[in-house]
Coordinates of C-alpha atoms in Angstrom, one line a residue:
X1 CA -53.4 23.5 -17.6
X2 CA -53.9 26.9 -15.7
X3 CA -57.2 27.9 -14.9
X4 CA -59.0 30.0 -17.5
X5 CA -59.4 32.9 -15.4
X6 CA -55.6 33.7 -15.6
X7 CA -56.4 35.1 -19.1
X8 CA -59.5 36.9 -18.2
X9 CA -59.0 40.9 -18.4
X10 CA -62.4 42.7 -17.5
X11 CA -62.7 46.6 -16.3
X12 CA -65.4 47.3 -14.1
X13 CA -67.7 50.6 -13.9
X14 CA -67.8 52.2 -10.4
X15 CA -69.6 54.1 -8.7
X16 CA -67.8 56.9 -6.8
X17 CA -67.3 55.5 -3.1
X18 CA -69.5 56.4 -0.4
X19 CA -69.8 56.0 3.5
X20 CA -72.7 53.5 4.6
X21 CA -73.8 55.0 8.5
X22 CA -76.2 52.9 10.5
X23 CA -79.6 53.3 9.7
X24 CA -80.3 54.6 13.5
X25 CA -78.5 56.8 15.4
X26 CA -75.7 54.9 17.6
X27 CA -74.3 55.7 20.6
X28 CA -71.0 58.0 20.4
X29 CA -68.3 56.6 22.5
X30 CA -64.6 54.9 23.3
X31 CA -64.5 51.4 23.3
X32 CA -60.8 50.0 24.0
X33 CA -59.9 47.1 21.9
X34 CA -58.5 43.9 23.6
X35 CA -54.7 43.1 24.0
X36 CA -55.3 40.6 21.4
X37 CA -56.7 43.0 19.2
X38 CA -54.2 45.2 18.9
X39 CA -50.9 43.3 18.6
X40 CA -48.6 44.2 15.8
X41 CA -49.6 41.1 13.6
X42 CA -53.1 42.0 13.1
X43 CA -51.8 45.7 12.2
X44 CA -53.7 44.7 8.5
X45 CA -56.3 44.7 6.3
X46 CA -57.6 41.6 4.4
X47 CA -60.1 41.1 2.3
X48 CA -62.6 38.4 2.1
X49 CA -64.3 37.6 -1.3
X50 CA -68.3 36.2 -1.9
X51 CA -68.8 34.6 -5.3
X52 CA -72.9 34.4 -5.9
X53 CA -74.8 32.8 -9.0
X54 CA -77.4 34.4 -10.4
X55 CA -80.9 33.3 -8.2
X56 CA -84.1 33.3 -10.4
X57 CA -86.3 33.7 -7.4
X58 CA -84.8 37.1 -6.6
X59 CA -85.4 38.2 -10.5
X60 CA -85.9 42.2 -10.0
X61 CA -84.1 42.9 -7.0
X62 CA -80.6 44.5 -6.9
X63 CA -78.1 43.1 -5.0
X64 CA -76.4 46.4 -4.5
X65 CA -79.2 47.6 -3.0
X66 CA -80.4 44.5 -1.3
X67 CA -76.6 44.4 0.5
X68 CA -76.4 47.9 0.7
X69 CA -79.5 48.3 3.0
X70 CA -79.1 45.3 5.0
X71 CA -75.6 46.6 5.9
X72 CA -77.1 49.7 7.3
X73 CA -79.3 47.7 9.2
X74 CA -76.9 45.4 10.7
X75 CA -74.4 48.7 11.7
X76 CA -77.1 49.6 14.0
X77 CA -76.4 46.4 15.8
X78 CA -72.8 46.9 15.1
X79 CA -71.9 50.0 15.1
X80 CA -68.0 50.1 16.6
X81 CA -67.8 49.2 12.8
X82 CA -69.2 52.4 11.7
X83 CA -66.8 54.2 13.6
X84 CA -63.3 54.7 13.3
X85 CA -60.1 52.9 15.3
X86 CA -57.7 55.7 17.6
X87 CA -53.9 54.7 19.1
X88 CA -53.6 56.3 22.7
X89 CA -51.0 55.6 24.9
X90 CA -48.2 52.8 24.8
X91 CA -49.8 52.1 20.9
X92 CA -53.3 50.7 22.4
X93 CA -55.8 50.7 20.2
X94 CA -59.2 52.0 20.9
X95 CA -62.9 52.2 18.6
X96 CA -63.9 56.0 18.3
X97 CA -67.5 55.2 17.5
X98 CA -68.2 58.0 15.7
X99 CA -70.8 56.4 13.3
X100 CA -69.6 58.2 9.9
X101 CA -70.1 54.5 8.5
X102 CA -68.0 52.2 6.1
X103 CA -66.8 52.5 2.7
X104 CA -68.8 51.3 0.6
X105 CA -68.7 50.8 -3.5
X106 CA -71.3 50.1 -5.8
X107 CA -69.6 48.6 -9.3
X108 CA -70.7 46.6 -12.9
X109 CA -68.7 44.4 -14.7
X110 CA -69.8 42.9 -18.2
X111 CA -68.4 39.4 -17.8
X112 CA -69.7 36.4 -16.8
X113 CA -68.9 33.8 -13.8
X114 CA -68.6 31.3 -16.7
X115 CA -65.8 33.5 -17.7
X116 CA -63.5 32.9 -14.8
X117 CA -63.6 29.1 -15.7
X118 CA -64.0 26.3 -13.8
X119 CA -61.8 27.2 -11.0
X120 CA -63.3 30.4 -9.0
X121 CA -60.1 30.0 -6.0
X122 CA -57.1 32.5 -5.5
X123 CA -55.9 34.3 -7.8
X124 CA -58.8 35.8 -8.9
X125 CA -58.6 37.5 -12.3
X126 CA -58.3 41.5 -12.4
X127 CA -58.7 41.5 -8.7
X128 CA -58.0 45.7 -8.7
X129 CA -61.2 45.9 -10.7
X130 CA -63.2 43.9 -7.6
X131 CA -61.9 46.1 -5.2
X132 CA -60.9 49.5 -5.4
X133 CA -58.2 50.5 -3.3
X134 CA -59.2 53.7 -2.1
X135 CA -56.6 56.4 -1.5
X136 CA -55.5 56.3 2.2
X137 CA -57.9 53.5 2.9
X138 CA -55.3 51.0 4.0
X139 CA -54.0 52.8 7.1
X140 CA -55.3 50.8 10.7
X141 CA -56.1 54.0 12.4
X142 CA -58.5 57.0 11.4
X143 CA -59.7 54.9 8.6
X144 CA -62.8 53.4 7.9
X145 CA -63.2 49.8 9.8
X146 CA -64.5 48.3 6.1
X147 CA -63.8 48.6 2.7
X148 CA -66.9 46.7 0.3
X149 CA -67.2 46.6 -3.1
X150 CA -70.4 44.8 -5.2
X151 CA -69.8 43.9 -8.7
X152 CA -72.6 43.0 -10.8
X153 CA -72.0 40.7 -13.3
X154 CA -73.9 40.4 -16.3
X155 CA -75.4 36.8 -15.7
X156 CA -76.8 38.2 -13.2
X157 CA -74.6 36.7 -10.3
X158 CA -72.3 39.1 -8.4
X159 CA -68.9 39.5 -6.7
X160 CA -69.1 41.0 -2.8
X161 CA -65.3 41.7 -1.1
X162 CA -65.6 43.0 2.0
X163 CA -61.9 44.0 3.4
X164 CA -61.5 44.1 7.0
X165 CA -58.9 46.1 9.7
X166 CA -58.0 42.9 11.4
X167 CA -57.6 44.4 14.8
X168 CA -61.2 44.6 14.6
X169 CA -62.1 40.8 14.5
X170 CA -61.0 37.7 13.5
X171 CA -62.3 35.0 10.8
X172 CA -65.0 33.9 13.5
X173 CA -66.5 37.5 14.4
X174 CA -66.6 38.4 10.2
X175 CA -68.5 35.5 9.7
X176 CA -70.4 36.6 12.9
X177 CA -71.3 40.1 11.6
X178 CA -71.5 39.0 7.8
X179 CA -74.4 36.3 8.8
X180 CA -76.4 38.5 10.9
X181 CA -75.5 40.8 7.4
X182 CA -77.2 38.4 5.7
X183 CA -80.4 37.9 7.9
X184 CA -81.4 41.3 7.9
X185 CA -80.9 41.7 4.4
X186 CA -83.2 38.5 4.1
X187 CA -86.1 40.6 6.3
X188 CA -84.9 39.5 9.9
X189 CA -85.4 42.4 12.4
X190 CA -82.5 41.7 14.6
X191 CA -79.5 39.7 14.4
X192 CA -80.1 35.8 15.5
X193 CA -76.5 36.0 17.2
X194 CA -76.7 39.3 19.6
X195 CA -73.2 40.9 19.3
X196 CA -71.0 41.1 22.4
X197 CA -68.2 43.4 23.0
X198 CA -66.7 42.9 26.3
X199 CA -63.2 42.9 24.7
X200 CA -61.7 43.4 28.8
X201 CA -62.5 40.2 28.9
X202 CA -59.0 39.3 26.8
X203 CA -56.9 42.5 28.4
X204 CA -53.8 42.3 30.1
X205 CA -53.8 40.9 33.7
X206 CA -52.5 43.9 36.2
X207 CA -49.5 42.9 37.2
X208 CA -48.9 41.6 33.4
X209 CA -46.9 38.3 33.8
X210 CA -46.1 35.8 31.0
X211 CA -46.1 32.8 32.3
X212 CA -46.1 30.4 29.3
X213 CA -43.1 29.7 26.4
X214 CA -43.9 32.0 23.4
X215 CA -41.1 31.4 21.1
X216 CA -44.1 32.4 18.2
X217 CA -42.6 35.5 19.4
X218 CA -38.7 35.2 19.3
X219 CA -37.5 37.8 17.2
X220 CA -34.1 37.0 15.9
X221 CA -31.7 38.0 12.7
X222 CA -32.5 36.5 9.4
X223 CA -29.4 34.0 8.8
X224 CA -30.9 32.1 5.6
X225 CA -31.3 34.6 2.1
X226 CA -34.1 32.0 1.0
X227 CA -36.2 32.9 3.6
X228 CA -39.5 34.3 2.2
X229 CA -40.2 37.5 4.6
X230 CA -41.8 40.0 2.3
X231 CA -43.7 40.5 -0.7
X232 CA -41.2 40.3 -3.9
X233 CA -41.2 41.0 -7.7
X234 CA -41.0 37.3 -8.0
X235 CA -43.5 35.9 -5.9
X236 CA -46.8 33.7 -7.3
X237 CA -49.8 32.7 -6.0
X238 CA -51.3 29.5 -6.7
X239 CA -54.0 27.6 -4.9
X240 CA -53.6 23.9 -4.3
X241 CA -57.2 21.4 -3.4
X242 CA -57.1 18.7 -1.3
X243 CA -60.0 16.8 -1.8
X244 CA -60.8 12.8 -0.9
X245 CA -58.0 11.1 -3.5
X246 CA -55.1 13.8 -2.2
X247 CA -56.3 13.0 1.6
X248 CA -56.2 9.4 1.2
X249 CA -52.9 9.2 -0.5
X250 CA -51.7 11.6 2.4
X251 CA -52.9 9.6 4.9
X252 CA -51.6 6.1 4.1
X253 CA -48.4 8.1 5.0
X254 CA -49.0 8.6 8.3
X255 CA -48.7 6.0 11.1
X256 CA -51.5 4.3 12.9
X257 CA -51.2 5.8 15.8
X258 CA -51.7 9.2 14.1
X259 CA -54.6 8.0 11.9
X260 CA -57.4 10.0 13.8
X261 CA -55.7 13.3 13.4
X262 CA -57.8 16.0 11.8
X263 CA -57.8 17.1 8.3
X264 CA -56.3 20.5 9.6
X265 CA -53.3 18.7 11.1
X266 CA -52.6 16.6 7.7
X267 CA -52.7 19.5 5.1
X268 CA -50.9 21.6 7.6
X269 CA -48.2 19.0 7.9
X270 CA -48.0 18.7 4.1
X271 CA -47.5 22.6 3.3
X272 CA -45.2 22.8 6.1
X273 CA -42.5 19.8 4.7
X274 CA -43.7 20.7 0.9
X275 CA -42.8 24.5 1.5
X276 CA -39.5 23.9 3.5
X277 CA -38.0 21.7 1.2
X278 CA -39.0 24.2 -1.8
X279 CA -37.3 27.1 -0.1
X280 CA -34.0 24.8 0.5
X281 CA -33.8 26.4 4.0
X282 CA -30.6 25.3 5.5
X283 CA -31.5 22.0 7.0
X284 CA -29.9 22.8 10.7
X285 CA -31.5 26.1 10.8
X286 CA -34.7 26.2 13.1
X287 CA -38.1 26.3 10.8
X288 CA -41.1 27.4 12.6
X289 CA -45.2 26.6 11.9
X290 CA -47.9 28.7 13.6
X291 CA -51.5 27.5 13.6
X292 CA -54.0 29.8 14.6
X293 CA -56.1 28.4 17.6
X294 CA -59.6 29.3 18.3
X295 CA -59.4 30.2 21.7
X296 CA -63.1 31.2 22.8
X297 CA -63.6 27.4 23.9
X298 CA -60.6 27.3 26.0
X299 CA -62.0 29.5 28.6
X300 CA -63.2 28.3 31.6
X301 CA -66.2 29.5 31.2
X302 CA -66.0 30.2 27.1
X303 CA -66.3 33.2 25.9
X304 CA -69.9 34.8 25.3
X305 CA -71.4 33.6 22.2
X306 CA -71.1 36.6 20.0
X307 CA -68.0 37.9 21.4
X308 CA -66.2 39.1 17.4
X309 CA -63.4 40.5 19.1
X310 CA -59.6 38.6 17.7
X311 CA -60.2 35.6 19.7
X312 CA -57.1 33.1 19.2
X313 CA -53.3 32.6 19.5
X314 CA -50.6 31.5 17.2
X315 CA -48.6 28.7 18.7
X316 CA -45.3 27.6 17.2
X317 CA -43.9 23.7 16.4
X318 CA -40.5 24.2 15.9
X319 CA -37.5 22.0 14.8
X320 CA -34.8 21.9 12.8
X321 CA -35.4 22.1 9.0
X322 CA -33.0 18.7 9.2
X323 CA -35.0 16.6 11.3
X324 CA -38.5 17.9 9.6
X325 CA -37.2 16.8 6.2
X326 CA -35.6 13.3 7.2
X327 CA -38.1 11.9 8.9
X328 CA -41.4 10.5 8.7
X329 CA -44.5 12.6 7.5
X330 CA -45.9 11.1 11.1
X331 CA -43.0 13.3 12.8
X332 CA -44.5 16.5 10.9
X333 CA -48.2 15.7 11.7
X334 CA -47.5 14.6 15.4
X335 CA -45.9 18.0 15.7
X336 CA -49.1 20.1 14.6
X337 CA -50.9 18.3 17.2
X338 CA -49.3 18.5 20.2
X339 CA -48.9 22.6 19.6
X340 CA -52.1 23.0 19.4
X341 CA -53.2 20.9 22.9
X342 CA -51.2 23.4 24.6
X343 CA -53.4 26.1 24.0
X344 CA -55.4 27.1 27.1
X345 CA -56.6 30.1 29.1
X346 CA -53.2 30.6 31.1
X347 CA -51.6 30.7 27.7
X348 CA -54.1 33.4 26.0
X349 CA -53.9 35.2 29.7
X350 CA -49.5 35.0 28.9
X351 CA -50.0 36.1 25.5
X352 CA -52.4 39.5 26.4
X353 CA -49.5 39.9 29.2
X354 CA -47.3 39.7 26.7
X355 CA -48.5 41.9 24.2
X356 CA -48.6 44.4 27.0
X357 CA -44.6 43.7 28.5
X358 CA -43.0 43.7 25.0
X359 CA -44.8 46.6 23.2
X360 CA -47.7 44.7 21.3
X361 CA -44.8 42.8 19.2
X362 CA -44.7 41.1 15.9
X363 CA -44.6 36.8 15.2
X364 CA -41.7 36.0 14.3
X365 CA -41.3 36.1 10.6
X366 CA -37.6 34.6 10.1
X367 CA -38.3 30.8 8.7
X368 CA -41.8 30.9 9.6
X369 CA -45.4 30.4 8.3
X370 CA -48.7 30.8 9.8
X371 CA -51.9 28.3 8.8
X372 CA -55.3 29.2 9.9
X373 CA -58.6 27.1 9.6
X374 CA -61.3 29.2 7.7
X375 CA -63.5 25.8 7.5
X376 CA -65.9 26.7 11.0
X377 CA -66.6 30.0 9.1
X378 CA -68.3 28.7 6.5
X379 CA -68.1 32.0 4.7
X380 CA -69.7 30.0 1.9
X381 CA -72.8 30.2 3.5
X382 CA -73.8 33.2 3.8
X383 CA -76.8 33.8 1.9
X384 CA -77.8 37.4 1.7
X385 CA -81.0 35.6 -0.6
X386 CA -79.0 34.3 -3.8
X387 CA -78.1 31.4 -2.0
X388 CA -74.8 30.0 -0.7
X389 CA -71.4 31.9 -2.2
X390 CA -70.1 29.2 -5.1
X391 CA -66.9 30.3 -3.3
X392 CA -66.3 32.2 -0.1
X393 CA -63.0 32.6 2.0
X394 CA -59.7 34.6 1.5
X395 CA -59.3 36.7 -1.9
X396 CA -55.3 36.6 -1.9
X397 CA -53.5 34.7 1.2
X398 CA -50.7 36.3 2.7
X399 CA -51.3 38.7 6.0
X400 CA -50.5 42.4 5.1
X401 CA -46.8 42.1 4.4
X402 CA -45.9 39.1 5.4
X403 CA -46.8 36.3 2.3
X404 CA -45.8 33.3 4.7
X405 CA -49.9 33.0 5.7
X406 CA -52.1 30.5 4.1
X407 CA -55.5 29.4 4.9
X408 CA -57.8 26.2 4.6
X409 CA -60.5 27.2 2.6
X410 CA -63.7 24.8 2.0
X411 CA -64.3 24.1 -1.3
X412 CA -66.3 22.4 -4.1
X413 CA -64.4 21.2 -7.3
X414 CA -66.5 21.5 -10.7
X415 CA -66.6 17.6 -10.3
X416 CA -68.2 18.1 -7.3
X417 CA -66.4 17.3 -4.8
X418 CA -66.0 19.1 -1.2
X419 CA -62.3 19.7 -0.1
X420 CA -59.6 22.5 1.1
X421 CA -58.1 25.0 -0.6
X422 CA -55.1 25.8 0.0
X423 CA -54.0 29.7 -1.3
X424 CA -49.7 29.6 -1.3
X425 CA -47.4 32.6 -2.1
X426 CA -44.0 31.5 -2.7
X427 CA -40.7 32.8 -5.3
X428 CA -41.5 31.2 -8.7
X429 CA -38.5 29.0 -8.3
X430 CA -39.4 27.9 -5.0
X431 CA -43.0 27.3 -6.6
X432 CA -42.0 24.9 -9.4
X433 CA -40.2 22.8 -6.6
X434 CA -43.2 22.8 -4.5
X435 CA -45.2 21.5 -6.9
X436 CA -42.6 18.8 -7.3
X437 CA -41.9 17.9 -3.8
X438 CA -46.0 17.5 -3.2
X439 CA -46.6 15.7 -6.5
X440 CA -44.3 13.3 -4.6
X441 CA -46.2 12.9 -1.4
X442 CA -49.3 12.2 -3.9
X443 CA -47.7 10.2 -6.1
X444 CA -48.9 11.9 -8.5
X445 CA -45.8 14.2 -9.6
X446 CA -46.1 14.2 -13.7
X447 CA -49.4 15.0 -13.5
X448 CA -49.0 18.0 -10.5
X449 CA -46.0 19.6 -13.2
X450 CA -48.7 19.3 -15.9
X451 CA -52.0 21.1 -14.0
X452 CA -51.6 21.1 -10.4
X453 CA -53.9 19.3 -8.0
X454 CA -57.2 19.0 -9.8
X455 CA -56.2 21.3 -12.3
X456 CA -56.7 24.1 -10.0
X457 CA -53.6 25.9 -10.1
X458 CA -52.9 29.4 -11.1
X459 CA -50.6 32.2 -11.2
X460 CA -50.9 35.8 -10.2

């Protein structure tokens, strides 16, 4: 059965869009972003989406307003946000802190959360009408940093999307800003977390030298027409959980050896074999999975706490579509681990060097998909005083683009029960056989072709 919200059509009321500033003045100045920062694959916005109930205890206070002055607040702490990002010389990007502010939107909506049934996960219903796309918003440079909309809803809960220019932070430095966000909206003073910029911390070394493998940025012809590369008329988005029966059946597949991998590696394993075989990628053509790897802890010493500059690298396990599809679900899992090991600080130093030798290039996109783990942000729990977000994490999937991104989202079920959500764009056709190829590794497969894992799956 598809989740209820597919059928749900809602317009909202909006107000017209206006620009946020810090509540204080800031200081005006240039503030280089890092070579990490500013690669082409963070050239994107993406938006991040807050699902709230409706909180007795804050009966008579506004949410727009409650959100809207809190951010104010928190720009004073953070104001690079409030200004606007500049490309000088060689494409490096740099913060013009300017403090015009973010944009900001103020909206109503007369549904209710009840409405979008029991499964509040990507897609979400009417998604235009929860954020405006504001003409010439989307552009990375001489844009505002933020885009944030607050729908109402008439149960009183609300909707808060806040979209981000990635070159600005990663997962870790939104949840950073979002939570202190939340504090001051709450009556804090100051931020718990001081901010820290220091983004020469993850510039190029002088001379540059890459000193590492990077094949996460080979850049070669695209030899297989099933490849997924860009956004088509055809593509779905359905979102997949994995909770406690789908982990166990997943992990009586993997060896014993293997048994104390992480929950990260097993799901990413799983989508990487599920989506190969559904895209019927020649099987002696190379196939290549990127996880995103927090890097502040790989520092010797770590980064500050605070830094919420980009903050992590994209390593790639690579074999042959062949020898990931005939053998073991071990092989695939084994593979995810040992990638990301690898990651340490001569690796970030060799991708900054990188970034700076080859022209701040793209991943490679040919037979590739990316995974990242937005569990540590706990985007859920930000509580801006109605509580913790019923769901909170990625509104779409997909990076700009490039639709071969997914995320591990954290997840209640209406039954309950905490897992990952999994967000996937892929061609319808290729959809139908993913569903088929990972109702297999379940064992579950009549009942995946009826309603999808826990009945929570649903197309765009």
């Amino acid at each position: 059965m598809a989740s209820l919200s597919s059928s749900l059509k809602f317009t909202a009321r909006r107000c017209k869009p206006e620009l946020v500033a810090p509540a204080k003045p800031t200081p005006h100045e240039l503030k280089l972003l890092s070579d990490i920062d500013d690669q082409d694959g963070l050239r994107f916005q993406i938006p991040i989406i807050m699902i709230y109930r409706n909180e007795p205890s804050m009966a008579g206070k506004d949410p727009v307003e409650v959100i809207r002055e809190g951010l104010a607040k928190t720009l004073v702490f953070y104001y690079p946000f409030a200004g606007r990002i500049r490309e000088g010389h060689d494409r490096k990007l740099m913060v013009d802190c300017t403090g015009e502010g973010v944009m900001f939107i103020e909206a109503d909506a007369e549904v209710t959360l009840d409405q979008f049934g029991d499964s509040l996960v990507p897609p979400f219903p009417c998604f235009e009408e929860l954020l405006y796309d504001v003409p010439d918003s989307q552009e990375i440079t001489d844009c505002p940093i933020l885009l944030i909309q607050v729908t109402r809803l008439k149960c009183g809960g609300f909707i808060l999307i806040v979209r981000l220019n990635h070159t600005m932070c990663d997962g870790a430095g939104l949840s950073q800003f979002m939570n202190a966000w939340a504090e001051i909206a709450r009556g804090a003073r100051q931020p718990s977390i001081p901010p820290v910029w220091q983004r020469e911390l993850l510039l190029a070394r002088d001379p540059p030298r890459i000193t590492c493998n990077h094949r996460e940025y080979e850049q070669f012809p695209n030899t297989n027409e099933g490849t997924v590369t860009s956004y088509e008329n055809n593509m779905v988005l359905r979102s997949f959980f994995f909770g406690p029966a789908e982990m166990a059946a997943l992990r009586r597949l993997i060896p014993h050896h293997l048994r104390a991998c992480s929950t990260f590696d097993v799901i990413t394993a799983c989508f990487w074999l599920c989506r190969t075989k559904a895209l019927q990628i020649d099987l002696d053509e190379d196939v290549r999975m990127m996880c995103i790897v927090n890097a502040r802890a790989r520092f010797n010493p770590p980064l500050p706490v605070g830094y919420y500059g980009n903050a992590f690298v994209y390593p790639a396990a690579i074999t042959t579509a062949r020898k990931l599809c005939e053998n073991s679900f071990g092989y695939a899992v084994e593979l995810m681990n040992k990638v990301k090991s690898e990651v340490n600080e001569e690796y970030v130093r060799s991708v900054t060097d990188l970034m700076v030798i080859k022209g701040r290039c793209l991943f490679t996109t040919v037979r590739s998909c990316i995974i990242s783990d937005l569990t540590r942000s706990r985007f859920r729990e930000i509580n801006f005083g109605w509580g913790n977000a019923v769901y909170g994490g990625v509104a779409k999937g997909g990076a700009g683009s490039f639709p071969a991104v997914t995320f591990q989202v954290p997840y209640k079920n209406a039954n309950g029960e905490e897992g990952i959500i999994l967000p996937i764009w892929l061609p319808t056709k290729a959809m139908e056989r993913f569903v088929i190829e990972l109702g297999e590794m379940l064992g579950n497969q009549n009942q995946l072709k009826k309603s999808g894992p826990r009945s929570i799956m649903s197309s765009l």
